[in-house]
Short mmCIF file of C-alpha atoms and ligand atoms in Angstrom, two decimals:
data_model
loop_
_atom_site.label_atom_id
_atom_site.label_comp_id
_atom_site.label_asym_id
_atom_site.label_seq_id
_atom_site.Cartn_x
_atom_site.Cartn_y
_atom_site.Cartn_z
CA MET A 1 110.28 -78.30 98.03
CA GLU A 2 111.01 -77.38 101.55
CA GLU A 3 114.46 -76.13 100.59
CA LYS A 4 112.84 -74.03 97.86
CA VAL A 5 110.50 -72.35 100.39
CA ARG A 6 113.39 -71.59 102.76
CA GLN A 7 115.43 -70.07 99.89
CA ILE A 8 112.60 -67.86 98.77
CA ARG A 9 112.05 -66.64 102.34
CA GLU A 10 115.79 -65.86 103.06
CA GLN A 11 116.11 -64.20 99.82
CA ALA A 12 113.13 -61.99 100.27
CA ILE A 13 113.97 -60.96 103.92
CA LYS A 14 117.61 -60.09 102.73
CA VAL A 15 116.18 -57.99 99.80
CA ILE A 16 113.67 -56.29 102.11
CA HIS A 17 116.37 -55.38 104.67
CA GLU A 18 118.56 -54.00 101.96
CA SER A 19 115.87 -51.73 100.40
CA GLN A 20 116.90 -48.08 100.59
CA SER A 21 113.64 -46.53 99.75
CA LEU A 22 109.90 -46.87 100.19
CA ALA A 23 109.55 -47.36 96.42
CA SER A 24 112.21 -50.16 96.41
CA LEU A 25 110.34 -51.86 99.20
CA ASP A 26 107.08 -51.74 97.46
CA GLU A 27 108.92 -53.45 94.54
CA ALA A 28 110.09 -56.10 96.83
CA ARG A 29 106.51 -56.70 98.02
CA ILE A 30 105.23 -57.16 94.72
CA ARG A 31 108.00 -59.49 93.81
CA TYR A 32 107.72 -61.71 96.82
CA LEU A 33 104.05 -61.60 97.81
CA GLY A 34 102.31 -60.43 94.40
CA LYS A 35 100.22 -62.54 92.15
CA LYS A 36 103.10 -63.71 90.07
CA SER A 37 105.31 -64.34 93.03
CA ALA A 38 107.19 -67.56 93.49
CA LEU A 39 105.39 -68.30 96.80
CA LEU A 40 101.93 -68.05 95.13
CA GLU A 41 103.15 -70.34 92.32
CA LEU A 42 104.13 -72.89 95.00
CA LEU A 43 100.90 -72.64 96.73
CA LYS A 44 99.03 -73.26 93.32
CA SER A 45 101.15 -76.35 92.72
CA LEU A 46 100.40 -77.81 96.19
CA GLY A 47 97.89 -80.03 94.34
CA THR A 48 100.64 -81.95 92.39
CA LEU A 49 102.39 -83.02 95.68
CA PRO A 50 101.74 -86.39 97.28
CA SER A 51 98.79 -85.79 99.90
CA GLU A 52 101.01 -86.49 102.98
CA GLU A 53 103.34 -83.70 101.97
CA ARG A 54 100.75 -81.06 101.26
CA PRO A 55 99.85 -79.81 104.86
CA LYS A 56 103.52 -79.53 105.68
CA ILE A 57 104.58 -77.50 102.69
CA GLY A 58 101.33 -75.56 102.95
CA SER A 59 101.98 -74.49 106.37
CA LEU A 60 105.76 -73.76 105.47
CA VAL A 61 104.62 -71.40 102.65
CA ASN A 62 102.31 -69.70 105.04
CA GLU A 63 104.90 -69.16 107.65
CA ALA A 64 107.23 -67.82 104.94
CA LYS A 65 104.50 -65.47 103.91
CA GLU A 66 104.05 -64.00 107.52
CA ALA A 67 107.65 -63.66 108.07
CA ILE A 68 107.97 -61.66 104.77
CA GLU A 69 104.99 -59.61 105.73
CA GLN A 70 106.54 -58.83 109.22
CA ALA A 71 109.90 -57.80 107.61
CA LEU A 72 108.02 -55.56 105.17
CA ARG A 73 106.18 -53.74 108.07
CA SER A 74 109.34 -53.41 110.12
CA ARG A 75 111.35 -51.95 107.05
CA LYS A 76 108.77 -49.63 106.09
CA ILE A 77 108.63 -48.05 109.73
CA VAL A 78 112.60 -47.61 109.42
CA LEU A 79 112.48 -46.21 105.86
CA MET A 80 109.58 -43.77 106.81
CA GLY A 81 111.71 -42.39 109.64
CA ILE A 82 114.71 -42.11 107.35
CA GLU A 83 112.73 -40.24 104.58
CA GLN A 84 111.04 -37.87 107.15
CA LYS A 85 114.47 -37.03 108.51
CA GLN A 86 115.71 -36.28 104.93
CA ARG A 87 112.53 -34.04 104.09
CA ILE A 88 112.97 -31.95 107.45
CA ALA A 89 116.67 -31.52 106.63
CA ALA A 90 115.82 -30.37 103.05
CA GLU A 91 113.20 -28.05 104.20
CA LYS A 92 115.01 -26.36 107.22
CA ILE A 93 114.64 -22.80 107.25
CA ASP A 94 117.68 -20.67 107.93
CA VAL A 95 116.58 -18.21 110.34
CA THR A 96 119.81 -16.25 110.19
CA LEU A 97 119.01 -15.04 106.57
CA PRO A 98 117.92 -11.33 106.47
CA GLY A 99 114.25 -11.03 106.32
CA LYS A 100 112.24 -9.23 103.56
CA GLY A 101 111.05 -6.37 105.76
CA ILE A 102 107.47 -4.95 106.02
CA ARG A 103 106.81 -1.75 104.50
CA ARG A 104 104.66 0.48 106.66
CA GLY A 105 101.73 2.30 105.28
CA SER A 106 100.34 5.65 106.64
CA SER A 107 97.17 7.62 106.17
CA HIS A 108 96.89 10.02 103.38
CA PRO A 109 97.64 13.63 104.47
CA LEU A 110 94.14 14.67 103.67
CA THR A 111 92.88 11.81 105.94
CA GLN A 112 95.22 13.03 108.67
CA VAL A 113 94.11 16.76 108.47
CA MET A 114 90.38 15.86 108.24
CA ALA A 115 90.79 13.64 111.33
CA GLU A 116 92.54 16.35 113.19
CA ALA A 117 90.09 19.02 112.37
CA LYS A 118 87.06 16.65 113.41
CA ASP A 119 88.76 15.98 116.72
CA ILE A 120 89.16 19.57 117.45
CA PHE A 121 85.58 20.29 116.95
CA LEU A 122 84.37 17.09 118.72
CA ARG A 123 86.43 18.26 121.77
CA LEU A 124 84.47 21.57 121.51
CA GLY A 125 81.32 19.69 121.68
CA PHE A 126 80.20 19.66 118.08
CA GLU A 127 78.47 16.45 116.52
CA ILE A 128 78.99 15.00 113.12
CA ALA A 129 76.41 14.93 110.41
CA GLU A 130 76.56 13.76 106.63
CA GLY A 131 74.81 14.66 103.48
CA PRO A 132 74.88 13.14 99.92
CA GLU A 133 77.35 14.17 97.38
CA ILE A 134 74.77 14.12 94.56
CA GLU A 135 72.51 16.92 95.77
CA THR A 136 69.35 18.76 94.52
CA GLU A 137 69.42 22.35 93.37
CA TYR A 138 67.23 23.13 96.25
CA TYR A 139 69.69 22.02 98.93
CA ASN A 140 72.75 23.27 97.13
CA PHE A 141 71.38 26.77 96.30
CA ASP A 142 67.75 27.73 96.93
CA GLY A 143 67.55 26.78 100.49
CA LEU A 144 70.71 28.53 101.10
CA ASN A 145 69.34 31.92 99.87
CA ILE A 146 71.13 31.55 96.48
CA LEU A 147 68.22 32.07 94.18
CA PRO A 148 67.82 31.11 90.38
CA HIS A 149 69.13 33.64 88.06
CA HIS A 150 70.90 35.36 90.96
CA PRO A 151 74.60 36.32 89.96
CA SER A 152 75.79 34.78 93.33
CA ARG A 153 75.23 31.27 91.75
CA ASP A 154 78.42 32.00 89.75
CA MET A 155 80.36 31.73 92.81
CA TRP A 156 80.11 27.93 92.48
CA SER A 157 81.21 26.60 89.09
CA THR A 158 78.67 23.60 89.17
CA PHE A 159 78.78 20.15 87.64
CA PHE A 160 75.21 19.45 86.80
CA ILE A 161 73.99 15.92 86.36
CA LYS A 162 70.62 16.98 85.10
CA ASP A 163 68.27 20.05 85.34
CA ASP A 164 67.71 19.73 89.14
CA VAL A 165 70.38 17.37 90.22
CA LEU A 166 74.25 18.26 90.51
CA LEU A 167 77.49 17.37 92.37
CA ARG A 168 77.20 19.33 95.64
CA THR A 169 79.70 22.41 95.28
CA HIS A 170 80.14 22.79 99.09
CA THR A 171 79.01 21.02 102.23
CA SER A 172 76.53 23.91 103.26
CA PRO A 173 73.51 21.91 101.98
CA VAL A 174 73.90 19.72 105.05
CA GLN A 175 72.97 22.78 107.14
CA ILE A 176 69.48 22.79 105.55
CA ARG A 177 69.05 18.89 105.91
CA VAL A 178 69.91 18.97 109.45
CA MET A 179 67.89 22.11 110.35
CA GLU A 180 64.96 20.70 108.59
CA LYS A 181 64.87 17.72 110.89
CA HIS A 182 66.12 19.08 114.16
CA LYS A 183 65.32 22.09 116.40
CA PRO A 184 68.13 24.24 118.08
CA PRO A 185 70.29 24.12 120.08
CA LEU A 186 72.57 22.64 117.36
CA ALA A 187 76.42 22.41 117.07
CA ILE A 188 77.09 20.30 113.94
CA ILE A 189 80.15 19.65 111.77
CA ALA A 190 79.69 17.98 108.37
CA PRO A 191 82.83 16.71 106.75
CA GLY A 192 82.86 15.48 103.10
CA ARG A 193 83.91 15.60 99.55
CA VAL A 194 82.74 18.46 97.11
CA TYR A 195 83.05 19.20 93.41
CA ARG A 196 83.82 22.37 91.28
CA CYS A 197 84.78 22.99 87.70
CA ASP A 198 87.99 24.59 89.07
CA SER A 199 91.62 23.69 88.51
CA ASP A 200 95.04 25.31 89.28
CA ALA A 201 97.59 25.07 91.97
CA THR A 202 95.31 25.83 94.74
CA HIS A 203 91.97 24.74 93.21
CA SER A 204 91.00 20.99 92.40
CA PRO A 205 87.76 19.81 90.78
CA VAL A 206 87.25 17.46 93.77
CA PHE A 207 88.32 18.80 97.22
CA HIS A 208 87.23 18.40 100.80
CA GLN A 209 85.42 20.64 102.95
CA LEU A 210 84.39 20.67 106.65
CA GLU A 211 81.19 22.54 107.28
CA GLY A 212 80.35 23.70 110.86
CA PHE A 213 77.25 25.47 112.14
CA LEU A 214 75.99 26.48 115.70
CA VAL A 215 72.40 27.63 116.32
CA ASP A 216 70.95 28.71 119.59
CA ASN A 217 69.07 31.90 120.83
CA LYS A 218 71.89 34.33 121.56
CA VAL A 219 74.69 33.39 119.25
CA THR A 220 76.91 36.34 118.41
CA PHE A 221 79.79 37.01 115.85
CA GLY A 222 82.06 36.97 118.75
CA ASP A 223 81.19 33.32 119.37
CA LEU A 224 82.08 32.55 115.75
CA LYS A 225 85.53 34.29 116.14
CA GLY A 226 86.15 32.69 119.34
CA VAL A 227 85.52 29.09 117.95
CA LEU A 228 87.29 29.68 114.81
CA THR A 229 90.33 31.47 116.46
CA ASP A 230 90.58 28.36 118.87
CA PHE A 231 90.49 25.95 115.89
CA LEU A 232 93.19 27.94 114.02
CA ARG A 233 95.41 27.87 117.10
CA GLN A 234 95.06 24.11 117.66
CA MET A 235 95.43 23.50 113.90
CA PHE A 236 98.48 25.87 112.98
CA GLY A 237 99.99 26.71 116.46
CA GLN A 238 100.09 30.16 118.02
CA GLU A 239 102.83 31.50 115.64
CA LYS A 240 101.17 31.33 112.19
CA PRO A 241 99.82 34.55 110.91
CA VAL A 242 95.93 34.28 110.32
CA ARG A 243 93.61 37.09 109.38
CA PHE A 244 89.79 37.54 109.22
CA ARG A 245 88.61 39.47 106.31
CA PRO A 246 85.15 40.84 105.44
CA SER A 247 83.38 38.83 102.66
CA TYR A 248 80.02 37.95 101.05
CA PHE A 249 77.98 34.76 101.13
CA PRO A 250 74.22 34.75 100.32
CA PHE A 251 73.55 32.46 103.23
CA THR A 252 75.45 34.44 105.93
CA GLU A 253 75.23 38.12 107.01
CA PRO A 254 77.63 39.50 108.02
CA SER A 255 80.28 37.20 106.40
CA ALA A 256 83.99 37.00 106.75
CA GLU A 257 86.86 34.78 105.16
CA VAL A 258 89.83 33.46 107.01
CA ASP A 259 93.31 33.68 105.43
CA VAL A 260 96.60 32.09 106.56
CA ALA A 261 100.02 33.21 105.58
CA CYS A 262 101.02 31.63 102.25
CA VAL A 263 102.91 28.25 102.52
CA LEU A 264 105.53 29.23 99.90
CA CYS A 265 106.38 32.88 100.73
CA ASN A 266 104.99 33.20 104.29
CA GLY A 267 103.33 36.49 103.65
CA LYS A 268 105.85 38.19 101.16
CA GLY A 269 103.83 37.59 98.04
CA CYS A 270 104.38 35.00 95.35
CA ARG A 271 102.88 33.32 92.36
CA LEU A 272 100.96 30.71 94.51
CA CYS A 273 99.11 33.52 96.56
CA LYS A 274 98.86 35.86 93.55
CA GLU A 275 101.31 38.23 95.33
CA THR A 276 98.74 38.69 98.28
CA GLY A 277 100.99 36.92 100.83
CA TRP A 278 97.57 34.99 102.10
CA LEU A 279 95.95 31.76 101.27
CA GLU A 280 92.12 31.67 102.08
CA ILE A 281 91.05 28.48 104.00
CA LEU A 282 87.40 29.31 104.92
CA GLY A 283 84.39 31.24 104.46
CA SER A 284 81.96 31.98 107.50
CA GLY A 285 79.33 34.28 108.94
CA MET A 286 76.12 34.63 110.91
CA ILE A 287 73.39 32.62 109.34
CA ASP A 288 70.93 34.78 107.16
CA PRO A 289 67.35 35.00 108.35
CA ASN A 290 66.12 33.69 104.98
CA VAL A 291 68.05 30.27 105.60
CA PHE A 292 66.09 30.12 109.07
CA LYS A 293 62.89 30.71 107.26
CA ALA A 294 63.59 28.11 104.60
CA VAL A 295 63.90 25.50 107.35
CA GLY A 296 60.96 26.65 109.36
CA TYR A 297 62.67 28.37 112.31
CA ASP A 298 61.65 31.67 113.83
CA ALA A 299 64.46 34.02 112.57
CA GLU A 300 63.49 36.47 115.47
CA LYS A 301 64.19 34.00 118.08
CA VAL A 302 67.20 32.07 116.94
CA SER A 303 70.71 33.13 115.65
CA GLY A 304 73.63 31.14 114.71
CA PHE A 305 76.99 31.15 112.91
CA ALA A 306 78.34 28.74 109.98
CA PHE A 307 81.63 28.20 108.46
CA GLY A 308 82.93 26.00 105.63
CA MET A 309 86.78 25.30 105.37
CA GLY A 310 88.92 23.76 102.68
CA ILE A 311 90.63 20.79 104.05
CA ASP A 312 93.02 20.48 101.15
CA ARG A 313 94.19 24.14 101.53
CA ILE A 314 94.78 23.38 105.27
CA ALA A 315 96.85 20.37 104.47
CA MET A 316 98.79 22.41 101.91
CA LEU A 317 99.68 25.08 104.70
CA LYS A 318 100.28 22.57 107.46
CA TYR A 319 102.72 20.33 105.29
CA GLY A 320 104.19 23.10 103.03
CA ILE A 321 102.71 21.63 99.74
CA ASP A 322 102.82 24.05 96.86
CA ASN A 323 100.42 22.27 94.49
CA ILE A 324 97.11 20.82 95.46
CA ARG A 325 97.35 18.21 92.64
CA LEU A 326 100.09 16.34 94.62
CA LEU A 327 97.26 15.34 97.07
CA TYR A 328 95.53 13.47 94.19
CA GLU A 329 98.30 11.93 92.08
CA ASN A 330 99.03 9.12 94.67
CA ASP A 331 102.73 9.40 93.99
CA LEU A 332 104.21 7.09 96.71
CA ARG A 333 107.47 9.18 96.94
CA PHE A 334 105.21 12.08 97.98
CA LEU A 335 102.87 10.10 100.26
CA GLU A 336 105.63 8.30 102.11
CA GLN A 337 106.67 11.51 103.65
CA PHE A 338 103.60 11.78 105.87
C1 FA5 B 1 81.95 27.95 100.59
O1 FA5 B 1 82.01 26.94 99.87
C2 FA5 B 1 80.83 28.30 101.50
N1 FA5 B 1 79.99 27.12 101.52
C3 FA5 B 1 81.57 28.38 102.87
C4 FA5 B 1 80.64 28.94 103.91
C5 FA5 B 1 80.15 27.94 104.73
C6 FA5 B 1 80.66 30.22 104.10
C7 FA5 B 1 79.11 28.54 105.72
C8 FA5 B 1 79.57 30.70 105.03
C9 FA5 B 1 79.14 29.80 105.93
P1 FA5 B 1 84.08 28.98 99.27
O2 FA5 B 1 83.63 28.80 97.96
O3 FA5 B 1 84.73 30.23 99.72
O4 FA5 B 1 82.91 29.01 100.38
O5 FA5 B 1 84.87 27.74 99.82
C10 FA5 B 1 85.32 27.39 101.17
C11 FA5 B 1 86.71 27.00 101.11
O6 FA5 B 1 86.92 25.94 100.40
C12 FA5 B 1 87.74 28.15 100.49
O7 FA5 B 1 88.04 28.99 101.52
C13 FA5 B 1 88.84 27.17 100.22
O8 FA5 B 1 89.83 26.94 101.22
C14 FA5 B 1 88.30 25.83 99.68
N2 FA5 B 1 87.99 25.80 98.30
C15 FA5 B 1 87.16 26.41 97.44
N3 FA5 B 1 87.37 25.97 96.18
C16 FA5 B 1 88.24 25.04 96.18
C17 FA5 B 1 88.87 24.17 95.08
N4 FA5 B 1 88.51 24.27 93.99
N5 FA5 B 1 89.81 23.44 95.53
C18 FA5 B 1 90.36 23.34 96.83
N6 FA5 B 1 89.79 24.02 97.80
C19 FA5 B 1 88.85 24.95 97.53
#
C-alpha cells in the first residue's frame, strides 16, 4: 500500500512537471486529485485495512495530496508566465510599418467667407443679431415698406408655406425685429440662410446673406459708402475693381448696388456676367422713413443705412468659382481645395 501511494505521488509530480500548457495541467489535476483519482480510491478503501495501518496510510495519502497540490501551483505559475510571453510576442506591434494617415478636414468655403465677413464688421464695432428662416409676410415684406399688391414684391420670388408664412427671401426682416425691440444707436449685422425660387449659374434657391444696418441721428450716405468700401478692400484687396451703381429697394432711399469685376472674364464680359463684366454682390441704401415709422422711430430724428450682401457671390469672386451650384454639391474633390 505504501509503495502504491509513493508511485502515484511520483508519477503525478512527473506528469505535472512535464505539462506544457495550462489545459494539460488541468487535465493532470483532475486525473490525480479528482473524484475518480487513484488517491481518492485509496482513501475510500482505508476501511478495509487493519486498524493499526490506517493512520499511517491515511497520513501518507494526505502528504501525497499536498505535494501534488504544491506541484500544481508551482507549475501553474511557470506556465502562466510562458503563455503571457507567447501572447505578448504574438500581439507585438511593428512600429516601423507605415501609418494609415489622418485626412485633414477644412471648413466649407461658405463658412470661411461668412466668418471673414463677420470678423470685418465685428472689428468695425457691429454686433450680431439673428432672425427666423420661417418668417411672416409682415416682417419679410409689409414692415419693410413692400406693400401687398405692389409690383416690388416681384423682386423676391417667394416660397410660401401658407398665406401669411414664408421662407424668408432676404435677411432684411431682422432689421424690423431688432428695431422693434431696441432704440438707436444701433450697429447690427444679421448673417443667415435665405430662400428664393431662383436657379442658374449665379442664383441658388438657398443662399446666404449678411445684412447690416446702422441707425443713429446723423448718419449719411457717405458713412454707408465709407463702411462698405472699407469692407470691400479688406475682403477683396485694394486691386479688385468694384463699383457703386444707383438702384431701387422699397426699404431704402436712395439705394445703390455694389458690383465686383466678374470672376470669369475680369471685366471683359462673358456668359456668367451676362456680358456686363460685373457681378452684383450687395444691395444697400439709406433706410426709408416708412421703415422707421413701422418700428415706432421718429423718422425726423433718426437716420441710418442698411445693406444686404450675397455671401455665395462673394465666395465665387474670392475663389474664382464659376457656378454657384458647386457650393452645394458637396463634391470632396471641389471642397478639398479650400
Ligand atoms: C436684397 O435681398 C435686399 N434685402 C438687400 C438690401 C438690404 C438692400 C438692405 C438695401 C438695404 P437683392 O435681392 O439684390 O437684395 O439680394 C442681395 C444680394 O444677394 C445680391 O446682390 C446677390 O449677391 C445675392 N443674391 C440674390 N439672389 C441670389 C440667389 N438666388 N443666389 C445667390 N445669391 C443671391
